[in-house]
Protein backbone atom coordinates (compact mmCIF):
# COMPACT_ATOMS: atom_id res chain seq x y z
CA UNK A 1 0.00 0.00 0.00
CA UNK A 2 2.71 2.50 0.98
CA UNK A 3 4.82 1.59 -2.04
CA UNK A 4 1.77 2.04 -4.27
CA UNK A 5 1.04 5.39 -2.63
CA UNK A 6 4.66 6.44 -3.13
CA UNK A 7 4.52 5.46 -6.79
CA UNK A 8 1.23 7.34 -7.22
CA UNK A 9 2.60 10.50 -5.59
CA UNK A 10 5.69 10.34 -7.76
CA UNK A 11 3.52 9.92 -10.83
CA UNK A 12 1.56 13.06 -9.93
CA UNK A 13 4.79 15.01 -9.52
CA UNK A 14 6.51 13.52 -12.55
CA UNK A 15 3.64 13.89 -14.97
CA UNK A 16 3.07 17.46 -13.82
CA UNK A 17 6.64 18.41 -14.73
CA UNK A 18 7.99 15.32 -16.53
CA UNK A 19 10.79 16.93 -18.50
CA UNK A 20 12.09 18.83 -15.48
CA UNK A 21 11.95 15.77 -13.22
CA UNK A 22 13.71 13.54 -15.73
CA UNK A 23 16.32 16.20 -16.42
CA UNK A 24 17.09 16.62 -12.70
CA UNK A 25 17.40 12.87 -12.17
CA UNK A 26 19.56 12.31 -15.23
CA UNK A 27 21.75 15.33 -14.44
CA UNK A 28 22.97 13.57 -11.30
CA UNK A 29 25.17 11.45 -13.54
CA UNK A 30 27.63 14.37 -13.42
CA UNK A 31 28.48 13.19 -9.89
CA UNK A 32 29.21 9.64 -11.01
CA UNK A 33 33.01 9.79 -11.05
CA UNK A 34 33.14 11.29 -7.56
CA UNK A 35 30.60 8.94 -5.99
CA UNK A 36 31.12 5.70 -4.07
CA UNK A 37 29.50 2.53 -5.39
CA UNK A 38 27.35 1.52 -2.42
CA UNK A 39 23.58 1.76 -2.08
CA UNK A 40 22.74 4.49 0.42
CA UNK A 41 25.07 7.24 -0.78
CA UNK A 42 26.43 6.03 -4.10
CA UNK A 43 25.98 4.75 -7.61
CA UNK A 44 23.93 1.68 -6.70
CA UNK A 45 21.32 3.91 -5.08
CA UNK A 46 21.29 6.10 -8.17
CA UNK A 47 20.85 2.99 -10.30
CA UNK A 48 17.87 2.00 -8.16
CA UNK A 49 16.27 5.42 -8.69
CA UNK A 50 16.64 5.13 -12.47
CA UNK A 51 15.21 1.60 -12.51
CA UNK A 52 12.34 2.61 -10.20
CA UNK A 53 11.31 5.52 -12.41
CA UNK A 54 11.37 3.36 -15.53
CA UNK A 55 9.39 0.55 -13.92
CA UNK A 56 6.83 2.47 -11.87
CA UNK A 57 6.54 6.02 -13.25
CA UNK A 58 6.99 6.61 -16.96
CA UNK A 59 7.68 3.25 -18.51
CA UNK A 60 10.95 1.66 -19.54
CA UNK A 61 11.98 4.30 -22.09
CA UNK A 62 11.78 7.32 -19.78
CA UNK A 63 15.41 6.98 -18.77
CA UNK A 64 17.40 6.01 -21.89
CA UNK A 65 19.09 2.65 -21.87
CA UNK A 66 22.42 4.31 -22.62
CA UNK A 67 22.13 6.38 -19.45
CA UNK A 68 21.54 3.33 -17.24
CA UNK A 69 24.34 1.48 -19.01
CA UNK A 70 26.79 4.27 -18.12
CA UNK A 71 25.98 3.88 -14.43
CA UNK A 72 26.41 0.10 -14.60
CA UNK A 73 29.68 0.45 -16.52
CA UNK A 74 30.99 2.84 -13.87
CA UNK A 75 30.12 0.42 -11.04
CA UNK A 76 31.76 -2.49 -12.86
CA UNK A 77 34.81 -0.43 -13.80
CA UNK A 78 35.56 0.65 -10.26
CA UNK A 79 34.92 -2.90 -9.02
CA UNK A 80 37.42 -4.32 -11.49
CA UNK A 81 40.02 -1.65 -10.76
CA UNK A 82 39.87 -2.04 -7.00
CA UNK A 83 39.95 -5.83 -7.29
CA UNK A 84 43.12 -5.58 -9.39
CA UNK A 85 44.63 -3.09 -6.95
CA UNK A 86 43.94 -5.41 -4.01
CA UNK A 87 44.97 -8.54 -5.97
CA UNK A 88 41.72 -10.10 -4.86
CA UNK A 89 40.38 -13.51 -5.85
CA UNK A 90 37.07 -11.77 -6.43
CA UNK A 91 36.84 -10.25 -9.94
CA UNK A 92 34.90 -7.29 -8.48
CA UNK A 93 35.63 -5.53 -5.21
CA UNK A 94 34.34 -2.22 -3.85
CA UNK A 95 35.24 -0.10 -0.85
CA UNK A 96 33.47 2.54 1.20
CA UNK A 97 35.25 4.62 3.85
CA UNK A 98 38.38 2.54 3.28
CA UNK A 99 36.66 -0.76 4.06
CA UNK A 100 35.40 -3.58 1.86
CA UNK A 101 31.93 -3.87 3.34
CA UNK A 102 29.90 -7.01 2.65
CA UNK A 103 26.36 -6.03 3.66
CA UNK A 104 23.35 -4.58 1.86
CA UNK A 105 23.53 -0.93 2.89
CA UNK A 106 27.14 -0.03 2.17
CA UNK A 107 28.64 -3.18 0.74
CA UNK A 108 28.89 -5.83 -1.89
CA UNK A 109 25.57 -7.57 -1.20
CA UNK A 110 23.65 -4.39 -1.97
CA UNK A 111 25.71 -3.58 -5.07
CA UNK A 112 25.41 -7.10 -6.50
CA UNK A 113 21.69 -7.18 -5.78
CA UNK A 114 21.18 -3.94 -7.67
CA UNK A 115 23.29 -5.17 -10.59
CA UNK A 116 21.24 -8.36 -10.82
CA UNK A 117 18.03 -6.32 -10.80
CA UNK A 118 19.48 -4.34 -13.73
CA UNK A 119 20.74 -7.42 -15.59
CA UNK A 120 18.72 -6.65 -18.72
CA UNK A 121 20.96 -3.62 -19.30
CA UNK A 122 24.28 -5.43 -19.67
CA UNK A 123 25.50 -8.53 -21.45
CA UNK A 124 25.55 -12.11 -20.27
CA UNK A 125 29.35 -12.31 -20.47
CA UNK A 126 29.72 -9.59 -17.82
CA UNK A 127 27.26 -11.39 -15.57
CA UNK A 128 28.90 -14.79 -15.97
CA UNK A 129 32.51 -13.56 -15.89
CA UNK A 130 32.29 -10.92 -13.18
CA UNK A 131 29.00 -10.73 -11.28
CA UNK A 132 28.46 -14.44 -10.62
CA UNK A 133 32.03 -15.30 -9.52
CA UNK A 134 32.03 -12.20 -7.30
CA UNK A 135 28.78 -13.39 -5.76
CA UNK A 136 30.22 -16.87 -5.17
CA UNK A 137 33.35 -15.39 -3.59
CA UNK A 138 31.26 -13.21 -1.32
CA UNK A 139 29.07 -16.09 -0.17
CA UNK A 140 32.19 -18.06 0.72
CA UNK A 141 33.05 -15.40 3.31
CA UNK A 142 30.36 -16.65 5.68
CA UNK A 143 31.04 -17.46 9.28
CA UNK A 144 30.56 -21.11 10.26
CA UNK A 145 27.36 -19.93 11.99
CA UNK A 146 25.86 -18.99 8.62
CA UNK A 147 26.06 -15.27 9.32
CA UNK A 148 28.25 -12.79 7.43
CA UNK A 149 30.95 -10.51 8.74
CA UNK A 150 30.47 -6.81 8.21
CA UNK A 151 33.63 -6.25 6.16
CA UNK A 152 36.71 -7.96 4.79
CA UNK A 153 39.15 -8.82 7.57
CA UNK A 154 36.75 -7.32 10.11
CA UNK A 155 38.02 -7.27 13.67
CA UNK A 156 34.49 -7.48 15.08
CA UNK A 157 33.09 -10.83 16.15
CA UNK A 158 30.10 -12.67 14.70
CA UNK A 159 27.51 -10.41 16.29
CA UNK A 160 25.65 -8.28 13.73
CA UNK A 161 22.42 -9.78 12.39
CA UNK A 162 20.71 -6.87 10.66
CA UNK A 163 19.85 -5.73 7.15
CA UNK A 164 22.77 -3.33 6.78
CA UNK A 165 25.42 -5.75 8.10
CA UNK A 166 24.80 -9.49 8.30
CA UNK A 167 22.58 -12.30 7.07
CA UNK A 168 19.29 -10.37 6.54
CA UNK A 169 20.70 -8.32 3.64
CA UNK A 170 21.88 -11.48 1.90
CA UNK A 171 18.46 -13.14 1.75
CA UNK A 172 17.07 -11.10 -1.20
CA UNK A 173 20.42 -11.36 -3.01
CA UNK A 174 20.48 -15.16 -2.74
CA UNK A 175 16.82 -15.51 -3.71
CA UNK A 176 17.36 -13.40 -6.81
CA UNK A 177 20.56 -15.30 -7.65
CA UNK A 178 18.57 -18.55 -7.43
CA UNK A 179 16.04 -17.15 -9.89
CA UNK A 180 18.68 -15.79 -12.29
CA UNK A 181 21.19 -18.66 -12.29
CA UNK A 182 18.71 -21.48 -11.49
CA UNK A 183 21.08 -22.97 -8.93
CA UNK A 184 19.57 -24.36 -5.72
CA UNK A 185 22.70 -23.57 -3.69
CA UNK A 186 21.66 -19.93 -3.55
CA UNK A 187 18.21 -20.70 -2.18
CA UNK A 188 19.82 -23.04 0.36
CA UNK A 189 22.03 -20.21 1.62
CA UNK A 190 19.01 -17.88 1.77
CA UNK A 191 17.18 -20.43 3.93
CA UNK A 192 20.22 -20.82 6.18
CA UNK A 193 20.31 -17.05 6.59
CA UNK A 194 16.65 -17.20 7.58
CA UNK A 195 17.49 -19.64 10.36
CA UNK A 196 20.25 -17.33 11.61
CA UNK A 197 17.79 -14.42 11.69
CA UNK A 198 15.17 -16.49 13.53
CA UNK A 199 17.71 -17.48 16.17
CA UNK A 200 19.46 -14.13 16.59
CA UNK A 201 17.51 -11.44 14.77
CA UNK A 202 15.66 -9.68 17.61
CA UNK A 203 18.19 -6.88 17.51
CA UNK A 204 18.84 -4.90 20.68
CA UNK A 205 19.26 -1.83 18.47
CA UNK A 206 15.48 -1.71 18.21
CA UNK A 207 12.86 -1.87 15.51
CA UNK A 208 14.35 -0.07 12.53
CA UNK A 209 14.47 -1.20 8.92
CA UNK A 210 18.20 -0.61 8.58
CA UNK A 211 19.57 -2.26 11.72
CA UNK A 212 16.57 -3.57 13.62
CA UNK A 213 13.73 -6.07 13.79
CA UNK A 214 11.53 -4.52 11.06
CA UNK A 215 14.27 -4.94 8.47
CA UNK A 216 14.92 -8.48 9.64
CA UNK A 217 11.23 -9.34 9.26
CA UNK A 218 11.48 -8.62 5.54
CA UNK A 219 13.89 -11.54 5.12
CA UNK A 220 11.11 -13.89 6.22
CA UNK A 221 8.61 -12.19 3.92
CA UNK A 222 11.03 -12.65 1.02
CA UNK A 223 11.56 -16.32 1.89
CA UNK A 224 7.79 -16.81 2.04
CA UNK A 225 7.40 -15.20 -1.37
CA UNK A 226 10.09 -17.50 -2.80
CA UNK A 227 8.99 -20.78 -1.19
CA UNK A 228 5.32 -20.24 -0.15
CA UNK A 229 6.13 -22.18 3.03
CA UNK A 230 4.02 -20.94 5.97
CA UNK A 231 6.90 -21.16 8.48
CA UNK A 232 8.46 -18.06 6.97
CA UNK A 233 5.22 -16.08 7.17
CA UNK A 234 4.83 -17.23 10.77
CA UNK A 235 8.32 -15.96 11.58
CA UNK A 236 7.61 -12.64 9.87
CA UNK A 237 4.45 -12.28 11.96
CA UNK A 238 6.41 -12.98 15.16
CA UNK A 239 8.92 -10.27 14.33
CA UNK A 240 6.10 -7.90 13.39
CA UNK A 241 4.44 -8.56 16.74
CA UNK A 242 7.73 -7.81 18.52
CA UNK A 243 7.86 -4.43 16.76
CA UNK A 244 4.20 -3.63 17.49
CA UNK A 245 4.22 -4.47 21.20
CA UNK A 246 7.47 -2.58 21.91
CA UNK A 247 8.33 -4.25 25.19
CA UNK A 248 10.35 -2.24 27.74
CA UNK A 249 14.09 -2.81 27.44
CA UNK A 250 14.05 -4.19 23.90
CA UNK A 251 15.40 -1.02 22.25
CA UNK A 252 18.77 -0.34 23.83
CA UNK A 253 19.88 2.12 21.12
CA UNK A 254 17.31 4.82 20.38
CA UNK A 255 17.26 5.99 16.74
CA UNK A 256 18.83 9.30 15.77
CA UNK A 257 15.81 9.98 13.53
CA UNK A 258 12.85 8.40 15.39
CA UNK A 259 10.25 9.29 12.73
CA UNK A 260 12.23 8.21 9.66
CA UNK A 261 11.70 5.30 7.28
CA UNK A 262 15.00 3.51 7.77
CA UNK A 263 15.53 4.23 11.47
CA UNK A 264 12.18 5.06 13.00
CA UNK A 265 8.45 4.63 13.26
CA UNK A 266 7.67 4.97 9.55
CA UNK A 267 9.61 1.78 8.87
CA UNK A 268 7.44 -0.18 11.31
CA UNK A 269 4.29 1.26 9.75
CA UNK A 270 5.59 0.33 6.30
CA UNK A 271 6.19 -3.26 7.47
CA UNK A 272 2.74 -3.46 9.07
CA UNK A 273 1.08 -2.38 5.83
CA UNK A 274 3.19 -4.77 3.75
CA UNK A 275 2.21 -7.65 6.02
CA UNK A 276 -1.41 -7.21 4.92
CA UNK A 277 -0.37 -7.92 1.32
CA UNK A 278 2.75 -9.96 1.93
CA UNK A 279 3.07 -11.58 -1.50
CA UNK A 280 3.57 -8.13 -3.04
CA UNK A 281 5.67 -6.68 -0.21
CA UNK A 282 9.03 -5.14 -1.11
CA UNK A 283 11.82 -3.78 1.07
CA UNK A 284 11.65 -0.02 0.38
CA UNK A 285 14.36 1.66 -1.70
CA UNK A 286 15.93 -1.74 -2.36
CA UNK A 287 13.60 -4.19 -4.07
CA UNK A 288 11.98 -3.11 -7.34
Tab-separated table of C-alpha atoms in Angstrom:
chain	number	residue	atom	x	y	z
A	1	UNK	CA	0.000	0.000	0.000
A	2	UNK	CA	2.715	2.497	0.984
A	3	UNK	CA	4.820	1.592	-2.044
A	4	UNK	CA	1.766	2.041	-4.271
A	5	UNK	CA	1.035	5.386	-2.632
A	6	UNK	CA	4.662	6.438	-3.129
A	7	UNK	CA	4.522	5.463	-6.794
A	8	UNK	CA	1.231	7.336	-7.220
A	9	UNK	CA	2.604	10.503	-5.588
A	10	UNK	CA	5.692	10.339	-7.762
A	11	UNK	CA	3.519	9.924	-10.826
A	12	UNK	CA	1.560	13.058	-9.934
A	13	UNK	CA	4.790	15.006	-9.517
A	14	UNK	CA	6.506	13.518	-12.547
A	15	UNK	CA	3.636	13.890	-14.967
A	16	UNK	CA	3.075	17.456	-13.822
A	17	UNK	CA	6.640	18.414	-14.733
A	18	UNK	CA	7.989	15.317	-16.530
A	19	UNK	CA	10.789	16.934	-18.501
A	20	UNK	CA	12.091	18.833	-15.479
A	21	UNK	CA	11.951	15.771	-13.223
A	22	UNK	CA	13.711	13.538	-15.726
A	23	UNK	CA	16.322	16.202	-16.417
A	24	UNK	CA	17.093	16.621	-12.704
A	25	UNK	CA	17.398	12.873	-12.174
A	26	UNK	CA	19.561	12.315	-15.227
A	27	UNK	CA	21.745	15.331	-14.442
A	28	UNK	CA	22.965	13.566	-11.301
A	29	UNK	CA	25.172	11.448	-13.538
A	30	UNK	CA	27.626	14.366	-13.419
A	31	UNK	CA	28.477	13.192	-9.893
A	32	UNK	CA	29.213	9.641	-11.009
A	33	UNK	CA	33.007	9.795	-11.045
A	34	UNK	CA	33.138	11.288	-7.559
A	35	UNK	CA	30.601	8.942	-5.989
A	36	UNK	CA	31.124	5.696	-4.067
A	37	UNK	CA	29.497	2.531	-5.391
A	38	UNK	CA	27.350	1.518	-2.418
A	39	UNK	CA	23.579	1.760	-2.077
A	40	UNK	CA	22.737	4.489	0.424
A	41	UNK	CA	25.069	7.243	-0.779
A	42	UNK	CA	26.432	6.033	-4.100
A	43	UNK	CA	25.983	4.748	-7.613
A	44	UNK	CA	23.928	1.684	-6.705
A	45	UNK	CA	21.317	3.913	-5.076
A	46	UNK	CA	21.292	6.100	-8.174
A	47	UNK	CA	20.848	2.987	-10.302
A	48	UNK	CA	17.871	1.998	-8.157
A	49	UNK	CA	16.274	5.421	-8.689
A	50	UNK	CA	16.636	5.125	-12.465
A	51	UNK	CA	15.215	1.600	-12.509
A	52	UNK	CA	12.343	2.611	-10.204
A	53	UNK	CA	11.313	5.518	-12.407
A	54	UNK	CA	11.372	3.356	-15.526
A	55	UNK	CA	9.388	0.547	-13.918
A	56	UNK	CA	6.827	2.474	-11.870
A	57	UNK	CA	6.538	6.016	-13.246
A	58	UNK	CA	6.987	6.614	-16.960
A	59	UNK	CA	7.677	3.252	-18.508
A	60	UNK	CA	10.953	1.657	-19.540
A	61	UNK	CA	11.977	4.297	-22.089
A	62	UNK	CA	11.778	7.325	-19.783
A	63	UNK	CA	15.414	6.982	-18.766
A	64	UNK	CA	17.396	6.013	-21.887
A	65	UNK	CA	19.087	2.646	-21.874
A	66	UNK	CA	22.417	4.307	-22.623
A	67	UNK	CA	22.129	6.380	-19.445
A	68	UNK	CA	21.537	3.329	-17.244
A	69	UNK	CA	24.341	1.476	-19.012
A	70	UNK	CA	26.787	4.272	-18.117
A	71	UNK	CA	25.978	3.875	-14.430
A	72	UNK	CA	26.410	0.102	-14.603
A	73	UNK	CA	29.676	0.446	-16.516
A	74	UNK	CA	30.987	2.839	-13.870
A	75	UNK	CA	30.119	0.422	-11.039
A	76	UNK	CA	31.765	-2.488	-12.862
A	77	UNK	CA	34.814	-0.433	-13.798
A	78	UNK	CA	35.563	0.654	-10.256
A	79	UNK	CA	34.921	-2.898	-9.019
A	80	UNK	CA	37.418	-4.317	-11.489
A	81	UNK	CA	40.022	-1.649	-10.765
A	82	UNK	CA	39.871	-2.041	-7.000
A	83	UNK	CA	39.948	-5.826	-7.289
A	84	UNK	CA	43.120	-5.582	-9.392
A	85	UNK	CA	44.633	-3.086	-6.955
A	86	UNK	CA	43.937	-5.405	-4.010
A	87	UNK	CA	44.968	-8.537	-5.971
A	88	UNK	CA	41.717	-10.103	-4.858
A	89	UNK	CA	40.383	-13.508	-5.846
A	90	UNK	CA	37.071	-11.768	-6.433
A	91	UNK	CA	36.840	-10.248	-9.938
A	92	UNK	CA	34.903	-7.292	-8.478
A	93	UNK	CA	35.626	-5.528	-5.212
A	94	UNK	CA	34.337	-2.220	-3.851
A	95	UNK	CA	35.239	-0.105	-0.850
A	96	UNK	CA	33.468	2.543	1.197
A	97	UNK	CA	35.248	4.617	3.852
A	98	UNK	CA	38.384	2.536	3.283
A	99	UNK	CA	36.661	-0.759	4.064
A	100	UNK	CA	35.402	-3.580	1.858
A	101	UNK	CA	31.928	-3.874	3.335
A	102	UNK	CA	29.897	-7.005	2.655
A	103	UNK	CA	26.360	-6.030	3.663
A	104	UNK	CA	23.353	-4.578	1.862
A	105	UNK	CA	23.533	-0.929	2.893
A	106	UNK	CA	27.142	-0.030	2.173
A	107	UNK	CA	28.636	-3.175	0.742
A	108	UNK	CA	28.886	-5.826	-1.892
A	109	UNK	CA	25.575	-7.574	-1.202
A	110	UNK	CA	23.653	-4.388	-1.970
A	111	UNK	CA	25.707	-3.584	-5.065
A	112	UNK	CA	25.406	-7.095	-6.502
A	113	UNK	CA	21.687	-7.180	-5.782
A	114	UNK	CA	21.177	-3.943	-7.671
A	115	UNK	CA	23.293	-5.170	-10.593
A	116	UNK	CA	21.242	-8.361	-10.822
A	117	UNK	CA	18.028	-6.324	-10.805
A	118	UNK	CA	19.476	-4.338	-13.730
A	119	UNK	CA	20.743	-7.421	-15.589
A	120	UNK	CA	18.722	-6.645	-18.716
A	121	UNK	CA	20.956	-3.616	-19.301
A	122	UNK	CA	24.283	-5.430	-19.668
A	123	UNK	CA	25.498	-8.532	-21.452
A	124	UNK	CA	25.548	-12.112	-20.271
A	125	UNK	CA	29.347	-12.312	-20.475
A	126	UNK	CA	29.722	-9.593	-17.825
A	127	UNK	CA	27.257	-11.388	-15.574
A	128	UNK	CA	28.902	-14.789	-15.972
A	129	UNK	CA	32.510	-13.562	-15.891
A	130	UNK	CA	32.293	-10.920	-13.182
A	131	UNK	CA	29.000	-10.726	-11.279
A	132	UNK	CA	28.457	-14.438	-10.616
A	133	UNK	CA	32.029	-15.297	-9.521
A	134	UNK	CA	32.031	-12.199	-7.297
A	135	UNK	CA	28.778	-13.392	-5.764
A	136	UNK	CA	30.223	-16.867	-5.172
A	137	UNK	CA	33.352	-15.395	-3.586
A	138	UNK	CA	31.256	-13.206	-1.318
A	139	UNK	CA	29.068	-16.086	-0.168
A	140	UNK	CA	32.190	-18.060	0.717
A	141	UNK	CA	33.050	-15.403	3.310
A	142	UNK	CA	30.358	-16.647	5.682
A	143	UNK	CA	31.042	-17.464	9.282
A	144	UNK	CA	30.556	-21.113	10.258
A	145	UNK	CA	27.356	-19.927	11.991
A	146	UNK	CA	25.862	-18.991	8.616
A	147	UNK	CA	26.057	-15.267	9.320
A	148	UNK	CA	28.245	-12.789	7.430
A	149	UNK	CA	30.953	-10.510	8.740
A	150	UNK	CA	30.465	-6.813	8.209
A	151	UNK	CA	33.630	-6.250	6.164
A	152	UNK	CA	36.713	-7.957	4.795
A	153	UNK	CA	39.146	-8.818	7.574
A	154	UNK	CA	36.753	-7.322	10.110
A	155	UNK	CA	38.017	-7.269	13.674
A	156	UNK	CA	34.487	-7.482	15.076
A	157	UNK	CA	33.091	-10.828	16.149
A	158	UNK	CA	30.101	-12.666	14.702
A	159	UNK	CA	27.511	-10.410	16.294
A	160	UNK	CA	25.649	-8.276	13.725
A	161	UNK	CA	22.415	-9.783	12.390
A	162	UNK	CA	20.713	-6.866	10.664
A	163	UNK	CA	19.847	-5.733	7.150
A	164	UNK	CA	22.767	-3.327	6.781
A	165	UNK	CA	25.420	-5.751	8.098
A	166	UNK	CA	24.802	-9.486	8.301
A	167	UNK	CA	22.577	-12.298	7.071
A	168	UNK	CA	19.287	-10.370	6.545
A	169	UNK	CA	20.698	-8.323	3.640
A	170	UNK	CA	21.879	-11.484	1.897
A	171	UNK	CA	18.455	-13.141	1.745
A	172	UNK	CA	17.072	-11.099	-1.199
A	173	UNK	CA	20.421	-11.362	-3.007
A	174	UNK	CA	20.481	-15.158	-2.745
A	175	UNK	CA	16.822	-15.510	-3.713
A	176	UNK	CA	17.364	-13.400	-6.815
A	177	UNK	CA	20.565	-15.301	-7.650
A	178	UNK	CA	18.568	-18.546	-7.429
A	179	UNK	CA	16.043	-17.146	-9.891
A	180	UNK	CA	18.681	-15.787	-12.290
A	181	UNK	CA	21.185	-18.658	-12.286
A	182	UNK	CA	18.713	-21.478	-11.486
A	183	UNK	CA	21.078	-22.972	-8.925
A	184	UNK	CA	19.574	-24.363	-5.715
A	185	UNK	CA	22.698	-23.574	-3.692
A	186	UNK	CA	21.655	-19.927	-3.548
A	187	UNK	CA	18.213	-20.704	-2.182
A	188	UNK	CA	19.820	-23.039	0.357
A	189	UNK	CA	22.030	-20.206	1.617
A	190	UNK	CA	19.009	-17.882	1.773
A	191	UNK	CA	17.181	-20.434	3.928
A	192	UNK	CA	20.215	-20.820	6.179
A	193	UNK	CA	20.308	-17.047	6.586
A	194	UNK	CA	16.654	-17.205	7.579
A	195	UNK	CA	17.491	-19.643	10.365
A	196	UNK	CA	20.250	-17.327	11.610
A	197	UNK	CA	17.790	-14.425	11.690
A	198	UNK	CA	15.171	-16.486	13.532
A	199	UNK	CA	17.711	-17.480	16.174
A	200	UNK	CA	19.461	-14.130	16.593
A	201	UNK	CA	17.508	-11.441	14.767
A	202	UNK	CA	15.663	-9.682	17.610
A	203	UNK	CA	18.188	-6.877	17.507
A	204	UNK	CA	18.839	-4.897	20.680
A	205	UNK	CA	19.262	-1.832	18.469
A	206	UNK	CA	15.484	-1.709	18.205
A	207	UNK	CA	12.856	-1.872	15.511
A	208	UNK	CA	14.352	-0.074	12.527
A	209	UNK	CA	14.466	-1.199	8.915
A	210	UNK	CA	18.196	-0.611	8.583
A	211	UNK	CA	19.566	-2.258	11.723
A	212	UNK	CA	16.567	-3.575	13.618
A	213	UNK	CA	13.735	-6.067	13.787
A	214	UNK	CA	11.535	-4.516	11.063
A	215	UNK	CA	14.274	-4.935	8.472
A	216	UNK	CA	14.924	-8.478	9.641
A	217	UNK	CA	11.233	-9.338	9.255
A	218	UNK	CA	11.476	-8.622	5.537
A	219	UNK	CA	13.890	-11.536	5.124
A	220	UNK	CA	11.108	-13.892	6.224
A	221	UNK	CA	8.609	-12.190	3.919
A	222	UNK	CA	11.032	-12.648	1.018
A	223	UNK	CA	11.557	-16.321	1.894
A	224	UNK	CA	7.794	-16.813	2.040
A	225	UNK	CA	7.396	-15.200	-1.374
A	226	UNK	CA	10.088	-17.503	-2.796
A	227	UNK	CA	8.988	-20.780	-1.192
A	228	UNK	CA	5.321	-20.243	-0.150
A	229	UNK	CA	6.130	-22.183	3.033
A	230	UNK	CA	4.019	-20.944	5.975
A	231	UNK	CA	6.898	-21.164	8.479
A	232	UNK	CA	8.462	-18.057	6.969
A	233	UNK	CA	5.218	-16.083	7.173
A	234	UNK	CA	4.826	-17.225	10.774
A	235	UNK	CA	8.320	-15.961	11.583
A	236	UNK	CA	7.605	-12.637	9.874
A	237	UNK	CA	4.448	-12.276	11.964
A	238	UNK	CA	6.406	-12.978	15.156
A	239	UNK	CA	8.919	-10.268	14.325
A	240	UNK	CA	6.099	-7.897	13.385
A	241	UNK	CA	4.437	-8.561	16.744
A	242	UNK	CA	7.730	-7.807	18.523
A	243	UNK	CA	7.855	-4.429	16.762
A	244	UNK	CA	4.201	-3.632	17.488
A	245	UNK	CA	4.222	-4.468	21.203
A	246	UNK	CA	7.465	-2.580	21.908
A	247	UNK	CA	8.332	-4.246	25.192
A	248	UNK	CA	10.351	-2.239	27.738
A	249	UNK	CA	14.088	-2.810	27.440
A	250	UNK	CA	14.050	-4.189	23.897
A	251	UNK	CA	15.397	-1.024	22.252
A	252	UNK	CA	18.771	-0.341	23.827
A	253	UNK	CA	19.875	2.116	21.124
A	254	UNK	CA	17.314	4.815	20.376
A	255	UNK	CA	17.261	5.990	16.737
A	256	UNK	CA	18.831	9.301	15.768
A	257	UNK	CA	15.812	9.984	13.534
A	258	UNK	CA	12.848	8.404	15.389
A	259	UNK	CA	10.252	9.294	12.730
A	260	UNK	CA	12.232	8.208	9.662
A	261	UNK	CA	11.705	5.295	7.275
A	262	UNK	CA	14.998	3.506	7.771
A	263	UNK	CA	15.533	4.230	11.471
A	264	UNK	CA	12.184	5.063	13.000
A	265	UNK	CA	8.446	4.632	13.264
A	266	UNK	CA	7.667	4.971	9.552
A	267	UNK	CA	9.606	1.776	8.868
A	268	UNK	CA	7.444	-0.180	11.307
A	269	UNK	CA	4.292	1.260	9.752
A	270	UNK	CA	5.593	0.329	6.300
A	271	UNK	CA	6.190	-3.257	7.466
A	272	UNK	CA	2.743	-3.460	9.070
A	273	UNK	CA	1.080	-2.376	5.831
A	274	UNK	CA	3.193	-4.770	3.748
A	275	UNK	CA	2.212	-7.650	6.019
A	276	UNK	CA	-1.414	-7.209	4.922
A	277	UNK	CA	-0.373	-7.921	1.322
A	278	UNK	CA	2.747	-9.964	1.928
A	279	UNK	CA	3.075	-11.579	-1.502
A	280	UNK	CA	3.569	-8.135	-3.040
A	281	UNK	CA	5.671	-6.681	-0.211
A	282	UNK	CA	9.032	-5.137	-1.113
A	283	UNK	CA	11.817	-3.783	1.069
A	284	UNK	CA	11.648	-0.016	0.376
A	285	UNK	CA	14.364	1.663	-1.698
A	286	UNK	CA	15.932	-1.744	-2.359
A	287	UNK	CA	13.596	-4.195	-4.068
A	288	UNK	CA	11.977	-3.106	-7.338
